[in-house]
Coordinates of C-alpha atoms in Angstrom, one line a residue:
M4 CA 29.1 3.7 -22.5
E5 CA 28.2 6.5 -20.1
A6 CA 29.5 9.1 -22.6
A7 CA 27.4 7.5 -25.4
D8 CA 24.3 7.5 -23.2
A9 CA 24.9 11.2 -22.3
A10 CA 25.2 12.1 -26.0
G11 CA 22.0 10.2 -26.8
G12 CA 20.2 12.0 -24.1
R13 CA 21.4 15.4 -25.3
R14 CA 20.2 14.7 -28.8
E15 CA 16.8 13.6 -27.6
R16 CA 16.5 16.7 -25.4
Q17 CA 17.6 19.0 -28.3
R18 CA 15.0 17.4 -30.5
L19 CA 12.4 18.1 -27.8
V20 CA 13.4 21.7 -27.9
R21 CA 13.0 21.9 -31.7
V22 CA 9.6 20.2 -31.6
A23 CA 8.6 22.7 -28.8
R24 CA 9.6 25.6 -31.0
G25 CA 7.8 24.3 -34.1
L26 CA 10.9 23.5 -36.0
E27 CA 10.2 19.8 -36.2
D28 CA 7.2 17.6 -36.1
G29 CA 6.4 15.7 -32.9
D30 CA 5.4 12.0 -32.4
L31 CA 2.0 12.6 -31.0
L32 CA -0.5 15.5 -30.9
V33 CA -3.5 15.4 -28.6
R34 CA -5.8 17.9 -30.1
G35 CA -8.7 19.8 -28.5
A36 CA -8.1 18.9 -24.8
R37 CA -9.0 20.7 -21.7
V38 CA -5.8 20.6 -19.7
V39 CA -6.0 20.2 -15.9
Q40 CA -3.0 22.1 -14.5
P41 CA -2.7 21.3 -10.8
A42 CA 0.4 23.6 -10.4
T43 CA -1.8 26.6 -10.9
G44 CA -5.3 25.3 -10.3
E45 CA -6.3 26.1 -13.9
I46 CA -8.2 24.3 -16.5
F47 CA -7.6 25.6 -20.1
E48 CA -7.9 24.5 -23.7
A49 CA -4.7 23.4 -25.4
D50 CA -3.2 20.9 -27.8
V51 CA -0.5 18.7 -26.2
L52 CA 2.6 17.9 -28.4
V53 CA 4.7 14.9 -27.5
A54 CA 8.2 13.8 -28.7
G55 CA 10.4 11.0 -27.5
G56 CA 8.0 10.1 -24.7
Q57 CA 8.1 13.6 -23.2
V58 CA 5.8 16.6 -23.4
A59 CA 7.3 19.1 -25.9
A60 CA 4.8 21.9 -25.7
L61 CA 1.3 23.0 -24.8
V62 CA 0.1 25.0 -27.7
G63 CA -3.1 26.9 -28.5
T64 CA -5.8 25.1 -30.4
G65 CA -5.5 25.8 -34.1
S66 CA -1.8 26.5 -33.8
G67 CA -0.9 24.3 -36.7
A68 CA 1.3 22.0 -34.6
R69 CA 2.0 18.7 -36.4
A70 CA 3.0 15.2 -35.3
A71 CA 3.2 11.7 -36.8
R72 CA 0.0 10.8 -35.0
T73 CA -3.0 12.8 -33.8
V74 CA -5.5 11.9 -31.1
E75 CA -8.7 13.9 -31.1
A76 CA -9.6 14.7 -27.5
R77 CA -12.8 16.4 -28.5
G78 CA -13.0 18.4 -25.3
A79 CA -12.0 15.6 -22.9
F80 CA -10.1 16.7 -19.8
L81 CA -6.4 15.9 -19.9
A82 CA -4.7 15.5 -16.5
P83 CA -1.3 14.2 -15.4
G84 CA -1.2 10.5 -14.8
F85 CA -2.1 9.6 -11.2
M86 CA 0.6 8.5 -8.7
D87 CA 0.0 6.4 -5.6
A88 CA 2.8 7.6 -3.3
H89 CA 2.4 4.7 -0.8
V90 CA 1.0 1.3 -1.8
H91 CA 1.7 -2.3 -0.9
I92 CA 1.2 -4.0 -4.3
E93 CA 1.2 -7.4 -2.5
S94 CA -2.0 -6.4 -0.6
S95 CA -3.9 -6.4 -3.9
L96 CA -3.1 -10.1 -4.0
L97 CA -1.7 -9.5 -7.5
T98 CA 1.8 -9.5 -9.0
P99 CA 3.0 -6.1 -10.4
A100 CA 1.9 -7.0 -14.0
R101 CA -1.5 -8.0 -12.9
F102 CA -1.8 -5.0 -10.5
A103 CA -0.9 -2.7 -13.5
A104 CA -3.7 -4.3 -15.5
A105 CA -6.1 -3.4 -12.8
V106 CA -5.1 0.2 -12.2
L107 CA -3.9 1.6 -15.6
P108 CA -7.5 1.7 -16.8
H109 CA -8.3 3.9 -13.8
G110 CA -5.6 6.5 -14.7
T111 CA -2.8 5.4 -12.4
T112 CA 0.6 5.6 -14.2
A113 CA 3.1 5.5 -11.3
V114 CA 3.3 4.0 -7.9
V115 CA 5.8 4.0 -5.1
A116 CA 5.7 0.5 -3.8
E117 CA 6.5 -0.4 -0.2
P118 CA 7.3 -4.0 -0.7
H119 CA 7.8 -5.0 2.9
E120 CA 5.4 -7.9 2.5
V121 CA 7.6 -9.8 0.1
V122 CA 10.8 -8.5 1.8
N123 CA 9.5 -9.9 5.2
V124 CA 9.3 -13.3 3.4
L125 CA 12.4 -13.2 1.2
G126 CA 14.6 -10.3 2.2
V127 CA 16.4 -8.0 -0.3
R128 CA 15.7 -10.6 -3.0
G129 CA 12.1 -9.8 -2.7
L130 CA 12.8 -6.0 -3.2
S131 CA 14.9 -6.7 -6.3
W132 CA 12.1 -8.9 -7.7
M133 CA 9.5 -6.3 -7.1
L134 CA 11.6 -3.7 -9.0
E135 CA 12.3 -6.2 -11.8
A136 CA 8.6 -7.2 -12.0
G137 CA 7.6 -3.5 -12.0
R138 CA 9.8 -2.7 -15.0
G139 CA 7.8 -5.2 -17.1
S140 CA 4.4 -4.2 -15.8
G141 CA 3.6 -1.2 -18.1
L142 CA 3.4 0.9 -14.9
R143 CA 6.1 3.1 -13.5
V144 CA 7.0 1.2 -10.3
F145 CA 9.3 2.9 -7.9
A146 CA 10.1 1.5 -4.4
S147 CA 11.1 2.5 -0.9
V148 CA 13.2 0.3 1.2
P149 CA 11.4 -1.4 4.2
S150 CA 12.7 0.0 7.4
C151 CA 11.3 -2.5 9.8
I152 CA 12.0 -6.1 8.8
P153 CA 10.8 -7.5 11.2
A154 CA 8.2 -4.8 12.1
S155 CA 9.2 -5.1 15.8
E156 CA 10.9 -7.2 18.3
W157 CA 7.7 -9.2 18.7
E158 CA 7.6 -10.5 15.1
Q159 CA 9.8 -12.8 13.1
G160 CA 9.2 -13.5 9.4
G161 CA 11.2 -15.4 6.9
A162 CA 13.9 -12.8 6.6
G163 CA 15.5 -9.8 8.4
L164 CA 17.0 -6.6 7.1
D165 CA 19.7 -4.8 9.0
A166 CA 21.0 -1.3 8.6
G167 CA 23.8 -2.4 6.2
E168 CA 21.4 -4.2 3.9
V169 CA 19.1 -1.1 4.0
G170 CA 22.0 1.1 3.0
E171 CA 22.8 -1.2 0.1
A172 CA 19.2 -1.5 -1.0
L173 CA 18.9 2.3 -1.1
R174 CA 21.4 2.3 -4.0
L175 CA 19.3 0.1 -6.2
P176 CA 17.9 1.9 -9.3
G177 CA 14.3 2.9 -8.8
V178 CA 14.6 3.1 -5.0
L179 CA 13.6 6.5 -3.7
G180 CA 14.0 6.4 0.1
L181 CA 13.3 4.7 3.3
A182 CA 9.8 3.2 3.8
E183 CA 7.4 3.7 6.7
M184 CA 9.2 3.6 10.1
M185 CA 6.6 1.7 12.0
N186 CA 8.7 1.0 15.1
Y187 CA 8.0 4.4 16.8
P188 CA 8.7 3.0 20.3
G189 CA 12.2 2.2 19.0
V190 CA 12.5 5.7 17.5
L191 CA 11.4 7.4 20.7
G192 CA 13.3 5.1 23.0
G193 CA 16.6 5.4 21.1
D194 CA 16.8 1.7 20.1
P195 CA 20.3 1.3 18.6
A196 CA 19.2 -1.0 15.7
V197 CA 16.3 1.3 14.8
W198 CA 18.5 4.4 14.8
E199 CA 21.2 2.6 12.7
V200 CA 18.4 2.2 10.0
L201 CA 17.4 5.8 10.3
E202 CA 21.0 6.9 9.8
A203 CA 21.3 4.6 6.8
G204 CA 18.2 6.2 5.3
R205 CA 19.1 9.9 5.6
R206 CA 20.3 10.2 2.0
G207 CA 16.6 10.3 0.8
R208 CA 13.0 10.6 1.9
M209 CA 12.0 8.8 5.1
D210 CA 8.4 7.8 5.4
G211 CA 6.8 7.8 8.8
H212 CA 4.2 5.6 10.4
A213 CA 3.1 6.9 13.7
S214 CA -0.2 5.4 14.6
G215 CA -1.7 7.0 17.7
V216 CA 1.4 9.1 18.4
S217 CA 0.6 12.7 19.5
G218 CA 1.9 15.5 21.7
R219 CA 5.5 15.6 22.6
D220 CA 6.0 12.1 21.3
L221 CA 4.9 13.2 17.8
Q222 CA 7.3 16.2 18.1
G223 CA 10.1 13.7 19.0
Y224 CA 9.2 11.4 16.2
A225 CA 9.3 14.3 13.6
A226 CA 12.6 15.5 15.2
A227 CA 14.1 12.1 14.4
G228 CA 14.0 13.2 10.8
L229 CA 10.9 11.5 9.4
H230 CA 9.1 13.3 6.6
S231 CA 5.5 12.0 6.4
D232 CA 2.7 10.0 8.0
H233 CA -0.3 8.1 6.7
E234 CA -1.8 7.1 10.0
A235 CA -3.9 10.1 10.9
T236 CA -7.5 9.1 11.4
T237 CA -9.0 12.4 12.8
P238 CA -8.8 16.0 11.6
E239 CA -6.9 16.8 14.9
E240 CA -4.3 14.2 14.2
A241 CA -3.9 15.4 10.6
R242 CA -3.5 19.0 11.6
E243 CA -1.0 18.1 14.3
R244 CA 1.1 16.2 11.7
L245 CA 1.1 19.1 9.3
R246 CA 2.1 21.6 12.0
A247 CA 5.0 19.3 12.9
G248 CA 6.2 19.6 9.3
L249 CA 5.2 16.1 8.2
W250 CA 3.6 15.6 4.8
L251 CA 0.1 14.3 5.3
M252 CA -0.7 11.1 3.4
V253 CA -4.5 10.7 3.5
R254 CA -5.2 7.0 3.3
E255 CA -8.2 5.3 1.8
G256 CA -7.7 1.5 1.3
S257 CA -9.7 -1.7 1.9
A258 CA -8.9 -2.0 5.6
A259 CA -8.4 1.6 6.7
R260 CA -10.7 4.3 5.4
N261 CA -9.7 7.8 6.5
L262 CA -10.6 10.1 3.6
E263 CA -14.1 11.0 4.7
A264 CA -12.8 11.9 8.2
L265 CA -10.0 14.0 6.9
L266 CA -11.8 15.9 4.1
P267 CA -12.3 18.9 6.4
V268 CA -8.5 19.2 6.5
L269 CA -8.1 18.9 2.7
R270 CA -10.7 21.6 2.2
E271 CA -8.3 23.9 4.2
R272 CA -5.9 23.4 1.2
P273 CA -2.8 22.2 3.1
R274 CA 0.4 22.6 1.0
R275 CA 1.9 19.3 1.9
A276 CA -0.8 16.6 1.4
M277 CA -1.5 13.7 -0.9
L278 CA -3.8 10.7 -1.3
V279 CA -2.6 7.1 -1.0
S280 CA -4.3 3.7 -1.0
D281 CA -1.8 1.9 1.2
D282 CA -3.5 -1.5 1.0
V283 CA -6.3 -2.2 -1.5
S284 CA -7.5 -5.6 -2.6
V285 CA -8.2 -6.7 -6.2
D286 CA -11.9 -6.9 -5.8
E287 CA -12.1 -3.3 -4.6
L288 CA -9.9 -2.2 -7.4
L289 CA -12.1 -3.7 -10.0
E290 CA -15.4 -2.7 -8.3
L291 CA -14.6 0.8 -7.1
G292 CA -11.4 1.9 -8.8
H293 CA -8.1 3.1 -7.6
L294 CA -7.1 6.8 -7.1
D295 CA -9.9 7.9 -9.4
R296 CA -12.5 6.9 -6.7
L297 CA -10.6 9.0 -4.2
L298 CA -10.7 12.0 -6.6
R299 CA -14.5 11.5 -6.9
A300 CA -14.9 11.6 -3.2
C301 CA -12.7 14.7 -2.9
V302 CA -14.7 16.7 -5.5
A303 CA -18.0 15.5 -4.0
G304 CA -16.6 16.7 -0.7
G305 CA -16.0 20.3 -1.9
L306 CA -12.5 20.3 -3.4
H307 CA -11.9 22.0 -6.8
P308 CA -11.0 19.3 -9.3
A309 CA -7.5 20.8 -10.0
E310 CA -6.9 20.8 -6.2
A311 CA -7.9 17.2 -5.9
V312 CA -5.8 16.2 -8.9
A313 CA -2.7 17.8 -7.3
L314 CA -3.1 15.3 -4.4
V315 CA -2.3 12.4 -6.8
T316 CA 0.1 14.1 -9.2
C317 CA 2.4 17.0 -8.5
N318 CA 2.3 16.7 -4.7
P319 CA 3.5 13.1 -4.5
A320 CA 6.0 13.7 -7.3
E321 CA 7.4 16.6 -5.4
Y322 CA 7.6 14.6 -2.2
W323 CA 9.5 11.8 -3.8
G324 CA 11.8 14.0 -5.8
L325 CA 10.4 12.8 -9.2
H326 CA 10.9 16.1 -10.9
D327 CA 9.9 15.0 -14.4
L328 CA 6.5 13.5 -13.3
G329 CA 3.3 15.0 -11.9
L330 CA 2.5 17.7 -14.5
V331 CA 1.6 18.0 -18.1
A332 CA 4.3 20.5 -19.0
P333 CA 7.3 20.8 -21.3
G334 CA 10.1 18.4 -20.4
Y335 CA 7.9 16.2 -18.3
H336 CA 7.3 12.5 -19.1
A337 CA 4.2 12.3 -21.3
D338 CA 2.2 10.3 -18.7
F339 CA -1.4 11.6 -18.8
V340 CA -5.0 10.5 -18.7
L341 CA -8.0 11.6 -20.7
L342 CA -11.1 12.0 -18.6
R343 CA -14.7 12.3 -19.7
D344 CA -15.5 14.6 -16.7
L345 CA -14.1 16.0 -13.4
E346 CA -16.9 14.7 -11.2
G347 CA -17.0 10.9 -11.9
F348 CA -13.4 10.9 -13.3
E349 CA -14.3 8.4 -15.9
V350 CA -11.1 7.4 -17.7
L351 CA -11.2 7.4 -21.5
E352 CA -7.5 6.5 -22.1
T353 CA -4.3 6.3 -20.1
F354 CA -0.9 7.2 -21.7
V355 CA 2.5 6.3 -20.4
S356 CA 5.5 8.0 -22.2
G357 CA 3.1 9.3 -24.8
V358 CA 1.7 5.9 -25.8
E359 CA -1.6 4.2 -24.8
A360 CA -0.8 2.2 -21.7
R361 CA 0.3 -1.4 -22.4
R362 CA -0.4 -3.7 -19.5
G363 CA 2.3 -6.1 -18.6
Q364 CA 1.7 -9.8 -19.4
T365 CA 4.8 -11.5 -17.9
T366 CA 5.9 -11.9 -14.4
P367 CA 9.5 -13.0 -13.5
P368 CA 9.7 -16.3 -11.5
L369 CA 10.0 -16.0 -7.7
S370 CA 11.1 -19.0 -5.7
G371 CA 10.8 -19.6 -2.0
G372 CA 8.3 -18.3 0.5
D373 CA 6.3 -21.5 0.8
V374 CA 4.1 -22.3 3.8
R375 CA 5.7 -24.9 6.1
L376 CA 3.9 -26.1 9.2
E377 CA 5.4 -28.5 11.7
P378 CA 4.5 -32.2 11.5
G379 CA 2.8 -31.8 14.9
W380 CA 0.2 -29.5 13.3
D381 CA -2.0 -32.4 12.5
A382 CA -2.6 -33.2 16.2
A383 CA -2.4 -29.6 17.5
T384 CA -5.0 -28.0 19.8
F385 CA -5.4 -24.2 20.0
D386 CA -6.4 -23.2 23.6
V387 CA -6.9 -19.6 24.6
P388 CA -5.8 -18.4 28.0
A389 CA -9.0 -17.6 29.9
H390 CA -7.7 -14.3 31.3
W391 CA -6.7 -12.8 28.0
P392 CA -8.8 -9.9 26.7
V393 CA -10.7 -10.1 23.5
M394 CA -9.5 -8.4 20.3
A395 CA -12.3 -6.2 19.1
V396 CA -12.1 -6.1 15.3
R397 CA -13.2 -2.9 13.4
P398 CA -14.5 -3.3 9.9
D399 CA -13.0 -0.1 8.5
Q400 CA -9.8 0.4 10.4
I401 CA -6.6 -1.6 11.1
T402 CA -6.6 -0.7 14.8
T403 CA -8.4 -3.0 17.2
G404 CA -10.2 -2.5 20.5
V405 CA -10.0 -4.3 23.8
G406 CA -12.9 -6.4 25.1
A407 CA -13.4 -8.1 28.4
P408 CA -12.3 -11.8 28.7
G409 CA -15.1 -14.2 27.8
T410 CA -16.9 -11.9 25.5
G411 CA -15.5 -13.1 22.1
D412 CA -17.3 -14.9 19.4
A413 CA -14.6 -16.1 17.0
R414 CA -11.2 -17.6 17.8
L415 CA -8.1 -16.4 15.9
V416 CA -5.1 -18.8 15.5
V417 CA -1.8 -17.5 14.3
A418 CA 1.0 -20.1 13.4
D419 CA 4.5 -19.6 12.2
R420 CA 4.7 -20.5 8.5
Y421 CA 8.4 -20.8 8.4
G422 CA 8.7 -24.2 10.2
R423 CA 9.6 -22.8 13.7
G424 CA 6.5 -24.4 15.4
E425 CA 5.2 -21.3 17.3
V426 CA 1.5 -20.9 17.6
A427 CA -0.9 -18.8 19.6
A428 CA -4.7 -18.2 19.8
C429 CA -7.0 -15.5 21.2
W430 CA -10.7 -14.6 21.0
T431 CA -12.0 -11.9 18.7
S432 CA -15.3 -10.0 18.4
G433 CA -16.9 -8.0 15.6
T434 CA -16.3 -10.4 12.7
G435 CA -19.7 -12.1 12.8
L436 CA -18.1 -15.5 12.0
T437 CA -20.2 -18.2 13.6
G438 CA -18.9 -21.4 12.0
G439 CA -16.2 -22.8 9.8
A440 CA -12.8 -21.1 9.3
L441 CA -11.2 -18.4 7.1
A442 CA -7.5 -18.9 6.7
I443 CA -4.8 -16.8 5.0
S444 CA -1.0 -16.7 4.6
V445 CA -1.0 -12.9 4.2
L446 CA -0.6 -11.6 7.8
H447 CA 1.1 -8.2 8.1
D448 CA 4.0 -8.0 8.4
A449 CA 5.7 -11.3 9.1
H450 CA 3.1 -13.2 7.0
H451 CA 2.3 -16.3 9.0
V452 CA -0.7 -18.5 8.8
A453 CA -3.8 -16.9 10.3
V454 CA -7.1 -18.8 10.8
L455 CA -10.2 -17.1 12.0
G456 CA -12.9 -19.3 13.6
G457 CA -13.3 -23.0 13.3
S458 CA -12.9 -26.0 15.5
D459 CA -9.5 -27.4 16.1
A460 CA -10.1 -29.9 13.3
D461 CA -11.1 -27.1 10.8
V462 CA -8.1 -25.0 11.8
R463 CA -5.8 -28.0 11.1
V464 CA -7.4 -28.6 7.7
A465 CA -7.2 -25.0 6.8
G466 CA -3.5 -24.8 7.7
R467 CA -2.6 -27.8 5.6
A468 CA -4.7 -26.5 2.7
L469 CA -2.7 -23.3 2.7
E470 CA 0.5 -25.4 2.8
N471 CA -0.6 -27.4 -0.3
L472 CA -1.5 -24.2 -2.2
G473 CA 1.9 -22.7 -1.5
G474 CA 0.1 -19.9 0.3
G475 CA -3.2 -18.3 -0.3
V476 CA -6.7 -17.9 1.1
V477 CA -9.1 -20.7 2.0
V478 CA -12.5 -21.2 3.7
V479 CA -13.1 -24.5 5.4
A480 CA -16.3 -25.9 6.9
G481 CA -16.9 -29.4 8.2
G482 CA -13.4 -30.4 7.4
E483 CA -13.7 -29.5 3.7
V484 CA -12.3 -26.6 1.7
R485 CA -15.3 -24.6 0.4
A486 CA -13.4 -21.8 -1.5
S487 CA -9.8 -20.9 -2.2
L488 CA -7.5 -18.4 -3.9
P489 CA -3.9 -19.7 -4.4
L490 CA -1.1 -17.1 -3.9
P491 CA 2.0 -19.0 -5.1
Y492 CA 4.3 -15.9 -5.3
A493 CA 5.8 -15.9 -1.8
G494 CA 2.4 -16.9 -0.4
L495 CA 1.3 -13.4 -1.1
M496 CA 0.4 -12.8 -4.8
S497 CA -1.4 -14.4 -7.7
D498 CA -0.5 -14.0 -11.4
L499 CA -4.1 -14.7 -12.5
P500 CA -5.7 -11.9 -14.6
P501 CA -7.3 -9.5 -12.2
H502 CA -10.9 -10.5 -13.0
E503 CA -10.1 -14.1 -12.4
A504 CA -8.3 -13.4 -9.1
A505 CA -11.2 -11.2 -8.1
A506 CA -13.7 -13.9 -8.9
R507 CA -11.9 -16.4 -6.8
L508 CA -11.7 -13.9 -4.0
A509 CA -15.4 -13.2 -4.3
E510 CA -16.0 -17.0 -3.9
V511 CA -13.9 -16.8 -0.7
T512 CA -15.8 -13.8 0.6
A513 CA -19.2 -15.4 -0.2
A514 CA -18.2 -18.6 1.6
A515 CA -17.1 -16.6 4.6
R516 CA -20.4 -14.6 4.6
A517 CA -22.3 -17.9 4.5
L518 CA -20.5 -18.7 7.7
G519 CA -21.8 -15.5 9.3
C520 CA -18.8 -13.1 8.6
T521 CA -20.0 -9.5 8.4
L522 CA -16.7 -7.8 7.5
P523 CA -16.9 -5.8 4.2
Y524 CA -13.5 -7.1 3.1
P525 CA -12.8 -10.0 5.4
V526 CA -9.5 -11.1 3.9
T527 CA -7.9 -7.6 4.1
T528 CA -9.2 -7.0 7.6
L529 CA -8.0 -10.4 8.8
S530 CA -4.5 -9.7 7.3
F531 CA -3.9 -6.9 9.8
L532 CA -4.8 -8.7 13.0
G533 CA -1.1 -9.7 13.5
L534 CA 0.6 -6.3 12.8
S535 CA 2.5 -5.6 16.0
V536 CA 2.9 -1.9 15.6
I537 CA -0.8 -1.0 15.3
P538 CA -2.8 -0.6 18.6
A539 CA -4.4 -2.0 20.6
L540 CA -4.2 -5.8 20.5
K541 CA -2.5 -8.0 17.9
L542 CA -1.8 -11.7 17.8
T543 CA 1.6 -13.1 16.7
P544 CA 2.8 -16.8 16.9
R545 CA 4.5 -15.8 20.1
G546 CA 1.3 -14.6 21.8
L547 CA -1.2 -11.8 22.3
L548 CA 0.5 -8.4 22.1
D549 CA -0.7 -5.3 24.0
V550 CA 0.7 -2.8 21.6
T551 CA -0.1 0.2 23.8
A552 CA 1.9 -1.3 26.7
W553 CA 4.4 -2.8 24.3
R554 CA 4.5 -6.3 25.9
L555 CA 3.3 -9.8 25.3
L556 CA 0.6 -10.8 27.7
P557 CA 1.6 -13.6 30.0
R558 CA -0.1 -17.0 29.3
E559 CA -0.7 -17.5 33.0
P560 CA -2.6 -14.9 35.2
E561 CA -0.3 -12.5 36.9
P562 CA -0.6 -12.5 40.8
Q563 CA -2.7 -9.5 42.0
P564 CA -1.1 -7.3 44.7
V565 CA -2.7 -7.7 48.2
A566 CA -4.2 -4.5 49.5
A567 CA -2.7 -3.2 52.8
G568 CA -4.6 -4.4 55.9
T569 CA -6.3 -7.3 54.2
G570 CA -3.8 -10.0 55.2
P571 CA -4.3 -12.6 57.9

């Protein structure tokens, strides 16, 4: 079988050579295009000849090249298909097929999924499902293996992943490397389990995730063998990472928006940089676009269009070792996009393997991952220790601030969704929520039930509503569900068409705003209030975590030391 496959591959490649030389007709000719070549920074007129799903040649206009089918570009710009080098598909609230339907019209042809959401819920089975679902999506879906399942010692999801399982998962077809190493305290402190995962991942790329790490600690983190970071929020942090040899992933998603702040660094033309979305919700995808909107911002911010395009094509392809993607050039996969212009990046057509992109319509079944609350939930109360500080929520970042006790305005309740009965509550500020409750089963990274606001009764109703949906998003007021979006795939994803899912999410957002919520993307922001590796305060079912000090805050006030000379 391997010999037959090799022979077939040789014949296809030899045909590609004949088509390139003009000795045989191609399958597709895109005539009269202006090709964007990010490898050289050029834009030039050419006809693009395709055979067997690969680019055979770029030839001069009027060359007489022939193919079975011709597409008239009529001066449209032809660029490589866009690649998102780091994205959590689950954060869109869509299955891979539905995610593809949302992003293919915006020129995205490939993604490297970091499926630690579904893996936190279901383990390696979730990774295998993501790859299988990706193959039927119409999009090229690669994956990296989650490195921190759970994210830290303070979290416990539905599954764990040890170094042995990481090593096995790295051998799966379509897996390109180790995903974001979020547990930087474990890296820097020599935690044996963390370092076993690092050693298992050394056969490929190893993504970093070093929020707030700088100075000698950043040098140590890079020295551990990590290759990238997408947590820079200031130009100084970005330059420090580049100087440390890390690839800079500039993130612009629904909860964390760093592109505007880091544009000055991109204008300095760093060699090792790319644009990623990380986490982006379905409503934003449909309203604003995907990587195309990042390109619009880069060009408006002073980058040459070809330089901007490199950040989502050849640069991420080089980083991940995808040597046949990222350029429109002979021998590369014929993944490209026709654009009306290079300011608005309006997409006219997206091609994958030389064919107009076909969006996936089927999603493989996925069992498990239901929400299970303890029977005692129906009588539970959710008190907050009076001495705990307030979690200050930021509308455009996934970091949080620290407020003085007693200054909060909306309570946050986090409950274990896997039947273990753990629950904790704290006060937040900055959400604007004044009544009712917003509840979700998408809480990075362990994905418990999180309820913002609400009386004890509303919190209980919201939790049971999520349980009945099999996971999802709900808004409750006065003991009644006012809006909802079911997420039956592991309590994380919907298989509704993107516009239907976005419409349900819009109803949720509108219901939350009617209760006073002022967050631009309340569901996405709420989903990060439990992530234990992002400063400064995060809430898990085990309690309120001071991420900077790396400890759970005690539920009882700690005794204060008595100053010398003040005793009886």
